[in-house]
Amino acid sequence: MAPSSPTPTKATDSIPYLYRFLLTSLEGPMAIGGVLLALFAPGQYLSGITRETLTTTHGPTDFIYTQLAGAWLYIVFTELVIMRAIDDVRVWKYLCAGILCSDVLFTHSLAEAVGGWG
């Protein structure tokens, strides 16, 4: 007889409501704003993160903003669809770890955009 797999711990039972609400209801729509800005107004996005040091994009590198928007859209989908559909705390931990990795690099890029950490 094969051993039974352990019953997954529900995210709704172990993750505080405020965190679940922020991840599945607030952060996604705010990130959609970033997706739209990167896709349709990359110069405005660039100006905002560089303290208006750079205000226009360079044509041959505009594809980077589409890539950025795609990465953010993946996070939006994860937060608004997957994290609502799967109520397993282990899955939530993995998804949040991936989002955190993305956020760490994004924060580092913001520091680079304004001249570094110093």
Coordinates of C-alpha atoms in Angstrom, one line a residue:
M1 CA 0.0 0.0 0.0
A2 CA 1.4 3.3 -1.0
P3 CA 1.9 6.0 1.7
S4 CA -0.7 8.7 1.5
S5 CA 0.4 12.2 0.7
P6 CA 0.1 14.7 3.5
T7 CA -2.9 17.0 3.4
P8 CA -1.8 20.4 2.2
T9 CA -2.0 23.3 4.6
K10 CA -4.4 25.9 3.4
A11 CA -3.0 29.3 2.7
T12 CA -6.3 30.8 4.0
D13 CA -5.7 29.2 7.4
S14 CA -2.0 30.1 7.8
I15 CA -1.4 33.4 6.0
P16 CA -3.0 36.5 7.6
Y17 CA -5.9 38.0 5.7
L18 CA -4.2 41.4 5.1
Y19 CA -1.3 39.7 3.3
R20 CA -3.6 37.6 1.1
F21 CA -5.7 40.7 0.4
L22 CA -2.7 42.7 -0.7
L23 CA -1.3 40.0 -2.9
T24 CA -4.5 38.9 -4.5
S25 CA -6.5 42.1 -4.7
L26 CA -4.3 45.2 -4.6
E27 CA -0.9 44.5 -6.0
G28 CA -2.1 43.0 -9.2
P29 CA -4.2 46.0 -10.4
M30 CA -1.3 48.4 -9.4
A31 CA 1.1 46.3 -11.4
I32 CA -1.3 46.4 -14.4
G33 CA -0.7 50.2 -14.3
G34 CA 3.0 49.5 -14.6
V35 CA 2.4 47.1 -17.5
L36 CA 0.4 49.7 -19.4
L37 CA 2.9 52.4 -18.7
A38 CA 5.8 50.3 -19.9
L39 CA 3.9 49.3 -23.1
F40 CA 2.3 52.5 -24.1
A41 CA 4.4 55.3 -22.4
P42 CA 7.9 54.0 -21.9
G43 CA 9.3 57.5 -21.9
Q44 CA 7.1 58.5 -19.0
Y45 CA 8.0 55.3 -17.2
L46 CA 11.7 56.0 -17.7
S47 CA 11.3 59.6 -16.6
G48 CA 9.6 58.4 -13.4
I49 CA 12.3 56.0 -12.3
T50 CA 15.3 58.2 -13.2
R51 CA 14.1 61.4 -11.5
E52 CA 13.5 62.9 -14.9
T53 CA 17.2 62.4 -15.9
L54 CA 16.1 60.4 -18.9
T55 CA 12.8 61.4 -20.5
T56 CA 12.9 59.6 -23.9
T57 CA 13.5 56.1 -25.0
H58 CA 16.0 55.0 -27.7
G59 CA 14.1 53.3 -30.6
P60 CA 16.3 50.2 -31.1
T61 CA 16.0 49.3 -27.4
D62 CA 12.2 49.8 -27.0
F63 CA 11.7 46.0 -27.0
I64 CA 13.1 46.0 -23.5
Y65 CA 10.0 47.8 -22.2
T66 CA 7.8 45.1 -23.8
Q67 CA 9.9 42.4 -22.1
L68 CA 9.5 44.2 -18.8
A69 CA 5.8 44.5 -19.3
G70 CA 5.6 40.8 -20.0
A71 CA 7.4 39.9 -16.8
W72 CA 5.1 42.1 -14.8
L73 CA 2.1 40.7 -16.5
Y74 CA 3.3 37.2 -15.5
I75 CA 3.4 38.4 -11.9
V76 CA -0.1 39.9 -12.2
F77 CA -1.4 36.6 -13.5
T78 CA 0.2 34.8 -10.7
E79 CA -1.3 37.1 -8.1
L80 CA -4.7 37.5 -9.5
V81 CA -5.4 34.0 -10.9
I82 CA -3.0 31.4 -9.5
M83 CA -2.8 32.6 -5.9
R84 CA -6.6 32.8 -5.8
A85 CA -7.1 29.3 -7.4
I86 CA -4.6 27.4 -5.3
D87 CA -5.1 27.4 -1.5
D88 CA -1.9 25.6 -0.6
V89 CA 0.6 27.4 1.7
R90 CA 3.6 25.6 0.2
V91 CA 2.7 26.8 -3.3
W92 CA 2.1 30.3 -2.0
K93 CA 5.6 30.3 -0.4
Y94 CA 7.2 29.3 -3.7
L95 CA 5.2 31.9 -5.7
C96 CA 6.0 34.6 -3.1
A97 CA 9.7 33.7 -3.2
G98 CA 9.7 34.1 -7.0
I99 CA 7.9 37.5 -6.8
L100 CA 10.4 38.5 -4.1
C101 CA 13.4 37.7 -6.3
S102 CA 11.9 39.8 -9.0
D103 CA 11.2 42.7 -6.6
V104 CA 14.8 42.6 -5.3
L105 CA 16.2 43.0 -8.8
F106 CA 13.7 45.7 -9.6
T107 CA 14.6 47.6 -6.5
H108 CA 18.3 47.3 -7.4
S109 CA 17.5 48.6 -10.9
L110 CA 15.8 51.6 -9.3
A111 CA 18.9 52.4 -7.3
E112 CA 21.0 52.1 -10.5
A113 CA 18.6 54.4 -12.3
V114 CA 19.2 57.3 -9.8
G115 CA 23.0 56.9 -9.5
G116 CA 23.5 53.9 -7.2
W117 CA 23.1 53.1 -3.5
G118 CA 25.6 55.7 -2.2

